[in-house]
XYZ file of C-alpha atoms in Angstrom:
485
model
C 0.000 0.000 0.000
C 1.318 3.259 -0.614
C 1.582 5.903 1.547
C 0.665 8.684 0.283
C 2.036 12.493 1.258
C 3.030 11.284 4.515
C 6.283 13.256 5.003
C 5.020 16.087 3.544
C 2.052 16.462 6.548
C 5.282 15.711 8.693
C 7.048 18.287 7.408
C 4.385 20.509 7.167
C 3.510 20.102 10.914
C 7.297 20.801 12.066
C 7.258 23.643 10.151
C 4.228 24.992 10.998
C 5.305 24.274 15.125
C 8.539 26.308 14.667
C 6.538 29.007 13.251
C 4.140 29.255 15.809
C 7.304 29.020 18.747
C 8.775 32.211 16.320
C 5.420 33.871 16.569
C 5.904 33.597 20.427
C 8.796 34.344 21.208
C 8.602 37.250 18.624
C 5.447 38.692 20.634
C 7.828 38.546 23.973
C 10.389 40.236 22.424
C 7.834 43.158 21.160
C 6.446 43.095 24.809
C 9.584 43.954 26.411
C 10.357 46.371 23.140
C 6.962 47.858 24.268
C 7.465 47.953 28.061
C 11.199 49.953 27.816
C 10.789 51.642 24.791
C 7.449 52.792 24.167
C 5.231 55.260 25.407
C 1.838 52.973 25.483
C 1.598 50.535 27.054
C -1.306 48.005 26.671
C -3.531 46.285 29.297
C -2.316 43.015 30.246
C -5.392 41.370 28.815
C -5.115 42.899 25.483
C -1.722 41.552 25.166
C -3.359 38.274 26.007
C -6.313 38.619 23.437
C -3.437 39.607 20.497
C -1.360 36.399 21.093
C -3.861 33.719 21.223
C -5.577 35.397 17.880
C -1.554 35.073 16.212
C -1.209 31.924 17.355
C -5.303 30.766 16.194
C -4.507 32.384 12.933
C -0.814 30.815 11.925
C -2.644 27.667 11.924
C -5.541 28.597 9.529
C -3.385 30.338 7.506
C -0.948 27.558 7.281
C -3.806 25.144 5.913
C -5.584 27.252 3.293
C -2.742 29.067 2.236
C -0.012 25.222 1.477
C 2.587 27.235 2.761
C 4.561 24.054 3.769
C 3.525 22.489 0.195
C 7.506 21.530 -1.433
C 8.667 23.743 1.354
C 12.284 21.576 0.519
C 12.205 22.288 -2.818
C 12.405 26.145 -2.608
C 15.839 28.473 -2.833
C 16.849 31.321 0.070
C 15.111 33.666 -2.237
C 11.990 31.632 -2.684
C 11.905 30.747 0.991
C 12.117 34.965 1.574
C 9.194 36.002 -0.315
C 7.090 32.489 1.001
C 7.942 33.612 4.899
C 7.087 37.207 3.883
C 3.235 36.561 1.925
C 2.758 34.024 5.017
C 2.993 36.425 7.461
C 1.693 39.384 6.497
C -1.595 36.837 5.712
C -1.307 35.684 9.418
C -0.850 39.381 10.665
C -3.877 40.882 8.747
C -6.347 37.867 9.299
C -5.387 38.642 13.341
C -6.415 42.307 12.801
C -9.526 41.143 10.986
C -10.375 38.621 14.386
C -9.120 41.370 16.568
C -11.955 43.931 14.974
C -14.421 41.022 14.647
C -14.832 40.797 18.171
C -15.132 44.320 18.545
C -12.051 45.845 19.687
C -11.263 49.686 18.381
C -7.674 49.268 16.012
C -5.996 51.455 18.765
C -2.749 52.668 17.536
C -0.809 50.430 20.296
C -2.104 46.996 18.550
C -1.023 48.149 15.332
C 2.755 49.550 16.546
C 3.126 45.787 18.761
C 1.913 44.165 15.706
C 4.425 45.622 13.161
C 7.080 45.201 15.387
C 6.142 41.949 15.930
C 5.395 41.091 12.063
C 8.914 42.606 11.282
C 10.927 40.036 14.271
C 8.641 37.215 13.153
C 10.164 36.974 9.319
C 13.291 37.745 11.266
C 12.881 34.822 13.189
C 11.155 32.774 10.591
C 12.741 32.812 8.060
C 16.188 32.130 9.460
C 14.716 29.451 11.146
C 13.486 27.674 8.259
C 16.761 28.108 6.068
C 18.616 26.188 9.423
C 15.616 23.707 9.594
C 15.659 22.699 5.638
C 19.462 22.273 6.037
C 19.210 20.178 8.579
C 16.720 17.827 7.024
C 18.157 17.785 3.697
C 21.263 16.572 5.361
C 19.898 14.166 7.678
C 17.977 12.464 4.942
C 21.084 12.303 2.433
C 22.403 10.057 5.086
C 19.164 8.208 5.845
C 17.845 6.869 3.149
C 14.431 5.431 3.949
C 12.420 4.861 0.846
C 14.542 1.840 -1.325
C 13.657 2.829 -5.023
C 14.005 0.132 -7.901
C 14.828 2.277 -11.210
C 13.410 0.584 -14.540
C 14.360 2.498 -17.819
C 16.541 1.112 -21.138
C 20.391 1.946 -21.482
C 19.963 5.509 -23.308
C 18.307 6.850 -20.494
C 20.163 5.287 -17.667
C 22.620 8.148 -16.754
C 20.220 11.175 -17.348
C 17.082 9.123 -15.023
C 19.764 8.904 -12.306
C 20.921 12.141 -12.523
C 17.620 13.965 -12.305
C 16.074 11.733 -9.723
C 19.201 12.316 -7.491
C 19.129 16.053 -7.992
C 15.336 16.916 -7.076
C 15.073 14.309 -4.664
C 13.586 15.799 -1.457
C 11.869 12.645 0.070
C 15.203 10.777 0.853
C 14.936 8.010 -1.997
C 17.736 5.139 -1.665
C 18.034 3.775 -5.383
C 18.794 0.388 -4.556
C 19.317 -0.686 -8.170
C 18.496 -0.316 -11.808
C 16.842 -2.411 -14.495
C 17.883 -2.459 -17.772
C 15.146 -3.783 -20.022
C 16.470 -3.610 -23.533
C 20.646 -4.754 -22.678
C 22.017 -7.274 -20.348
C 24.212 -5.086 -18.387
C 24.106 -6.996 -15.022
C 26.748 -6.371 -12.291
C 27.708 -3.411 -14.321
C 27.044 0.146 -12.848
C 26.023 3.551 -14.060
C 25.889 7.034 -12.323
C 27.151 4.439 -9.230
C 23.889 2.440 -9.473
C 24.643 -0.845 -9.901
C 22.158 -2.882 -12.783
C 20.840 -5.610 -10.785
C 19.006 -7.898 -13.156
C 17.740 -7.635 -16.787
C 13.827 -7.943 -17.755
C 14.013 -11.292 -17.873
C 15.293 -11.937 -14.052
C 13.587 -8.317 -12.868
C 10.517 -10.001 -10.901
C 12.773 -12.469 -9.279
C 14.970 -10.123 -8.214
C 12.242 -7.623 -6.919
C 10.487 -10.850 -4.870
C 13.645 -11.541 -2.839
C 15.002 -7.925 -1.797
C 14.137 -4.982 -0.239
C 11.811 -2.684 -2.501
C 9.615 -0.033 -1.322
C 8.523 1.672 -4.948
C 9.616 1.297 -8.301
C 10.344 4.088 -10.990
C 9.497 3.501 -14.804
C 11.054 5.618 -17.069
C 10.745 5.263 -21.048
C 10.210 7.360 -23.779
C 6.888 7.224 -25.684
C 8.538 5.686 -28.644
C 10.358 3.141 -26.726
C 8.973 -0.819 -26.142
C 7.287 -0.591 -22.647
C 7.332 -3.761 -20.740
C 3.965 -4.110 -20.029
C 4.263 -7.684 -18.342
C 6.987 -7.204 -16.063
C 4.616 -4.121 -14.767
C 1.805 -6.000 -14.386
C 4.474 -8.565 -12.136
C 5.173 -5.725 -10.228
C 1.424 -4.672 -9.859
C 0.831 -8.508 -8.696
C 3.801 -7.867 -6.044
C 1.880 -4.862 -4.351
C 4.622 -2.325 -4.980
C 3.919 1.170 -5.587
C 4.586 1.856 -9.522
C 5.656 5.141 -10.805
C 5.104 6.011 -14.273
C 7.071 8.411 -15.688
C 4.222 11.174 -17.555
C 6.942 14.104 -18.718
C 10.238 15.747 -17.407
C 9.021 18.629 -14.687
C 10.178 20.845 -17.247
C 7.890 20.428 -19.275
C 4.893 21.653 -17.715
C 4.098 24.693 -15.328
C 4.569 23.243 -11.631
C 0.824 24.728 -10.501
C -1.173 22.757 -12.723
C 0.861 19.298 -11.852
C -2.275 17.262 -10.915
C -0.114 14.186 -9.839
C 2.885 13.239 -8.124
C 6.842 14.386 -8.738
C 9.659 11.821 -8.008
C 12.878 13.628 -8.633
C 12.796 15.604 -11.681
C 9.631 13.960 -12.778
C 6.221 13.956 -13.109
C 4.741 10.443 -12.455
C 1.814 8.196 -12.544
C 1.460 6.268 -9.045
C -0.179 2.552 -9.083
C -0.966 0.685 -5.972
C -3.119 -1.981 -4.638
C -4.474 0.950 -2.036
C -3.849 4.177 -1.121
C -3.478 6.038 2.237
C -4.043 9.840 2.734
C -1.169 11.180 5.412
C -4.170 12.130 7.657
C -5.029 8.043 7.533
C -1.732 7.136 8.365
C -0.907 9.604 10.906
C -3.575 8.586 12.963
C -2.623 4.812 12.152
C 0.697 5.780 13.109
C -0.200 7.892 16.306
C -2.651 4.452 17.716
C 0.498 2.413 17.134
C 2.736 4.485 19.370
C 0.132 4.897 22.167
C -0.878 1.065 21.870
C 3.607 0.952 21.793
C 4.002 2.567 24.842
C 0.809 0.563 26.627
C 2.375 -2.257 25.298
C 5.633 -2.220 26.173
C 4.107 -1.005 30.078
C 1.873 -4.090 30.101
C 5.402 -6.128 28.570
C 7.909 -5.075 31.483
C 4.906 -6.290 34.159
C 4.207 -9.402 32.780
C 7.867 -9.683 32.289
C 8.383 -9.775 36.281
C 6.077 -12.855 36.262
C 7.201 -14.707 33.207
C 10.702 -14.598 33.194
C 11.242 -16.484 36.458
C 8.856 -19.024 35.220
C 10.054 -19.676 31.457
C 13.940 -19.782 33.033
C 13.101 -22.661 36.130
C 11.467 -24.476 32.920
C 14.142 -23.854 30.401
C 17.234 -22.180 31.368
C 17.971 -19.784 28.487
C 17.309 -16.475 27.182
C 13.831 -15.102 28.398
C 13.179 -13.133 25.212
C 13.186 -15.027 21.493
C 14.664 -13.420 18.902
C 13.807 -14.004 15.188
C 15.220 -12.113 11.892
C 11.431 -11.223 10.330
C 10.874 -9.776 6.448
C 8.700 -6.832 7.463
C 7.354 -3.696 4.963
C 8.243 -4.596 0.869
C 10.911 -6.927 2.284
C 12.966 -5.102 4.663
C 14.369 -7.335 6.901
C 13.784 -6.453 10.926
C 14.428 -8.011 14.211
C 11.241 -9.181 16.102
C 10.931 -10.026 19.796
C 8.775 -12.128 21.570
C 8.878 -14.220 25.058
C 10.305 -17.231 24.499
C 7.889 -20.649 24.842
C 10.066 -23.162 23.085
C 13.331 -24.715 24.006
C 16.528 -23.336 23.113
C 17.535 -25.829 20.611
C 13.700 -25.725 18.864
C 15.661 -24.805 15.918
C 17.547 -27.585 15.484
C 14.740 -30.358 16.120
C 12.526 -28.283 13.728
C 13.797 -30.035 10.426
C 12.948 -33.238 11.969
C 9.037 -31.834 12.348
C 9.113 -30.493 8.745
C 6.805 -33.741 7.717
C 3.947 -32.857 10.231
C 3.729 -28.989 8.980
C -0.103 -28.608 8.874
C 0.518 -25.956 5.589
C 1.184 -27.404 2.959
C 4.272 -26.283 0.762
C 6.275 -25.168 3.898
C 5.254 -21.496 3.010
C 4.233 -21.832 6.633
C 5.296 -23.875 9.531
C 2.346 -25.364 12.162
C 1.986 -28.114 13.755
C -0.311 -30.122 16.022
C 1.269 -30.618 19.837
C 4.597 -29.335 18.991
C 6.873 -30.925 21.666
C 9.224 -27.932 21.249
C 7.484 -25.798 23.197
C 8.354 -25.122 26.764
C 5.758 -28.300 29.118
C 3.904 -29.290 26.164
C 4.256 -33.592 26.298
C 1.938 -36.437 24.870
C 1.247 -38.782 26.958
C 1.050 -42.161 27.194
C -3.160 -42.203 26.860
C -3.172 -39.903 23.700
C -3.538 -36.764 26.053
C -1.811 -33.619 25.687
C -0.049 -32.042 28.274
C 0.207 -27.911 27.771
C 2.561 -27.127 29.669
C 3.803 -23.350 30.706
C 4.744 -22.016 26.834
C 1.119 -23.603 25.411
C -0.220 -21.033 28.048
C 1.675 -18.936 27.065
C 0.922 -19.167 23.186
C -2.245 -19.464 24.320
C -2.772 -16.046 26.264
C -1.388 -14.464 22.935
C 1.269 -13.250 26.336
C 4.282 -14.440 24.074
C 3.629 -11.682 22.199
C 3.750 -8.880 24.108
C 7.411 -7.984 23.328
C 6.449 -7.552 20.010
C 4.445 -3.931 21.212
C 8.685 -2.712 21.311
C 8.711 -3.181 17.534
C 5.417 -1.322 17.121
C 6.673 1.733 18.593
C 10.283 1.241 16.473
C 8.110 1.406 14.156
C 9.274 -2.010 12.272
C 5.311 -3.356 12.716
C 1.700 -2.240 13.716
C -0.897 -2.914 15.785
C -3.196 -4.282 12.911
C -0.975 -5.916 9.218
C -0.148 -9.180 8.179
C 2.278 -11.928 9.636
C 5.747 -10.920 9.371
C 7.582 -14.489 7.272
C 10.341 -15.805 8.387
C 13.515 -15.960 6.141
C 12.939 -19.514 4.677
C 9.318 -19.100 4.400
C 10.163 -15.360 2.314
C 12.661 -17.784 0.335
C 9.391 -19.692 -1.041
C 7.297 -16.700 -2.051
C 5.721 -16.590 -5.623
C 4.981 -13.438 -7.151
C 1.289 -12.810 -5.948
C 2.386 -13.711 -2.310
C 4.663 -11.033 -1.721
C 1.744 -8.568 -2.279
C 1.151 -9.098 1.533
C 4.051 -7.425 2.435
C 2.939 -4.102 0.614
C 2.189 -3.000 4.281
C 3.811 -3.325 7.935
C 3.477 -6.394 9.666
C 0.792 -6.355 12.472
C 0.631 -8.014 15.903
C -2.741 -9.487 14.694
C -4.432 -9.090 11.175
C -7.682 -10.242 9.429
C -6.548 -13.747 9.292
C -5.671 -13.864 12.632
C -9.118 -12.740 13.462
C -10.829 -15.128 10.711
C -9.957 -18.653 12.584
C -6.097 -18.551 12.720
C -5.934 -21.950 14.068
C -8.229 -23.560 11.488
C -6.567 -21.726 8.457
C -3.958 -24.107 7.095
C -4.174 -23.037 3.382
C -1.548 -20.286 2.703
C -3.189 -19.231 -0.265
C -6.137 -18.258 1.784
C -3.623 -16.118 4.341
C -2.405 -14.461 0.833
C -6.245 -14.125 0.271
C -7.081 -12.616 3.329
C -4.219 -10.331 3.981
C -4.232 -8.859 0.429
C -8.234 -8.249 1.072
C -7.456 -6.302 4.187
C -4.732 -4.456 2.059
C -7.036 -3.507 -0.540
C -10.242 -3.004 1.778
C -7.805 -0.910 4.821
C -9.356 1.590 6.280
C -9.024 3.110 9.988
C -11.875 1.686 10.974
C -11.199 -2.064 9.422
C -8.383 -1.913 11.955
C -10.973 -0.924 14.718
C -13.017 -3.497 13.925
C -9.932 -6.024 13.509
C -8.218 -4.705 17.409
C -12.148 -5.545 19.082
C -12.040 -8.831 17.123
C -8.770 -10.252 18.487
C -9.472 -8.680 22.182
C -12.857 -10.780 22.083
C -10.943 -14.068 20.588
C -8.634 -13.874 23.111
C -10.933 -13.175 26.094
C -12.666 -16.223 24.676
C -9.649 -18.796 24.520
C -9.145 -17.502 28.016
C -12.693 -18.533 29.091
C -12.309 -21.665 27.758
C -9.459 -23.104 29.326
């Protein structure tokens, strides 16, 4: 799923907070200007009304006006005349409040005002040049969005070049197709070609890829098949339309990657509002989490170490978001050599095709036996598993920000190793804690083509209130297994 505009409302709400700070501390510097300096001085409560009508206004302003819109795109001069249109909008709006509710435009409020107006670009402006700098550096060296580039020899050099210069959203090109030359291993603009046409989809289905570029001219072949692979695979597609260039910038109705303007295919899209507040539920379930994680943690531990001596905490290397590899944490409710005595278990796996490994009374786990009369015995990590309380730990890489609250099961390395095309569409979002299959019988589900099902419906379908519905659904399920036991 792509996420659409998501730094930009980030950006746009730093901005807009270091604005409003500069609109404050401007106003205390034109109250002490005011105190010392000048003959009027104003009631204490009309200082009071002034500041909380700046401070209303900046943010109206601020979201009728765009004045954050490609804020890291612009030049000093650029940046000059934005901070100087956006505040003399905010100042004259906060006159037009102030006489609204009926105060007379006394000549104090419009001296503090000016003076205030005048430190405020001061203030703004400089702050803004130090911010951008800042952020432009920080995401040269943190690349966070890994871009697959697809385009034919000729154009190579000049795609790189231009998406490398206007990039402002901290792209890491992790590698270039060639689709009409064999030119693999080979590098150009210091991109190295990592696969032909031919091999492209394999490639893309094993590694990290968060988007992909396409960039041909209209009289070139277009590879319309290994898009459509791509399409299958859940990444977001960009299709180069025309070089920025070539079109005035205020009637661009769709989105610029570098020095382009593109067309943007997913299987869904989210609006930044969507996933800040997706984003803002997984840090506050994060922090609950990891709270609930370090009590039960007082409780467990003890136990799971008299029962197995070992680490209390199992780590696993996971394939999270378009195949970025993370670390995920859970408490541990198997044995410490599990691993090892799981290749002799491979021949009970309840899934068929080993995309996914379950098993009936798995005698790995921490207590569980079968005894002598056919019975199972739980034992303390089958609690476990079944409290869902293994998985607390997993709320720490929520609020890293590796996995949500609501997604789809993160694989495991060999299990990624298996993936066709179609499944790795499941991994077009973050992994969640629990998910729609989870929620849908996870225990009776043992065809993995129906988890691909599934998870790819609740990738298409997503919406904040699926994940609502999805959170009440796996509190009930568990209250329920509780119940029962």
């Amino acid at each position: 799923m792509y996420q659409k505009g998501t730094r930009g409302l980030f950006k746009s709400l730093y901005f807009l907070i270091q604005d409003i700070i500069c609109i404050n501390v401007s106003f205390i510097f034109t109250y002490l200007i005011a105190r010392h300096f000048l003959s009027y001085n104003m009631p204490g409560e009309d200082y009071y009304k002034l500041i909380i009508i700046l401070n209303v206004t900046a943010v109206l302003v601020s979201v009728f006006s765009k004045a954050y819109s490609k804020i890291l795109e612009r030049g000093y001069w650029q940046e000059m005349v934005s901070v100087i249109t956006y505040s003399v909008l905010v100042f004259l709006v906060a006159l037009f409040f102030y006489y609204v509710l009926g105060e007379s435009f006394i000549k104090g409020i419009r001296n503090r005002s000016l003076i205030t107006l005048i430190i405020f670009m001061i203030l703004s402006y400089t702050a803004r040049a130090v911010s951008k700098n800042v952020i432009k550096a920080r995401m040269k060296n943190r690349k966070t969005r890994s871009l697959l580039v697809v385009t034919t020899k000729v154009n190579a050099e000049n795609t790189i070049k231009k998406l490398v210069k206007g990039d402002t959203e901290g792209f890491n090109i992790s590698g270039l197709i060639i689709s009409d030359e064999d030119m693999t291993g080979q590098k150009i603009s210091g991109i190295e070609v990592v696969a032909n046409e031919k091999y492209a989809a394999d490639y893309v289905c094993r590694r990290w890829v968060d988007e992909v570029f396409i960039d041909f001219q209209r009289d070139e072949y277009y590879p319309a098949k290994l898009i459509s692979e791509f399409e299958t695979m859940g990444l977001a597609i960009h299709t180069r339309i025309f070089d920025t260039e070539e079109v005035d910038q205020k009637s661009q109705m769709v989105e610029k990657i570098g020095g382009f303007t593109v067309l943007t295919t997913s299987l869904n899209y989210a609006s930044a509002w969507q996933l800040f507040v997706k984003r803002f539920a997984d840090i506050l379930g994060g922090i609950f989490g990891c709270i609930m994680t370090g009590i039960l943690f007082i409780f467990v531990a003890p136990l799971i170490y008299i029962k197995s001596p070992g680490p209390i905490f199992f780590k696993q290397i996971r394939v999270g978001k378009n195949g970025k590899k993370f670390k995920l944490y859970k408490f541990r409710t198997m044995y410490t050599d599990a691993e090892e005595r799981k290749k002799d278990l491979v021949k009970k796996n309840r899934v068929k095709d080993g995309m996914m490994f379950k098993i009936k009374h798995d005698e790995r786990i921490i207590g569980c036996k079968v005894l002598s009369d056919g019975t199972v015995k739980k034992g303390l990590g089958g609690w476990l598993r079944a409290l869902s309380i293994d998985e607390f730990p997993q709320f720490f890489n929520v609020l890293k920000g590796d996995m949500s609250l609501v997604g789809t099961r993160p694989p495991t390395l060999d299990e990624w190793g298996k993936y066709e095309l179609h499944h790795r569409a499941r991994l077009a979002i973050k992994p969640g804690i629990t998910g729609l299959w989870q929620v849908s019988g996870r225990s009776e589900i043992t065809d993995f083509e129906e988890v691909v099902k599934l998870d790819t419906q609740y990738i298409r379908e997503w919406r904040i209130i699926l994940d609502i519905k999805i959170l009440f659904k796996t509190v009930v399920s568990v209250f329920k297994r509780e119940g029962s036991m």
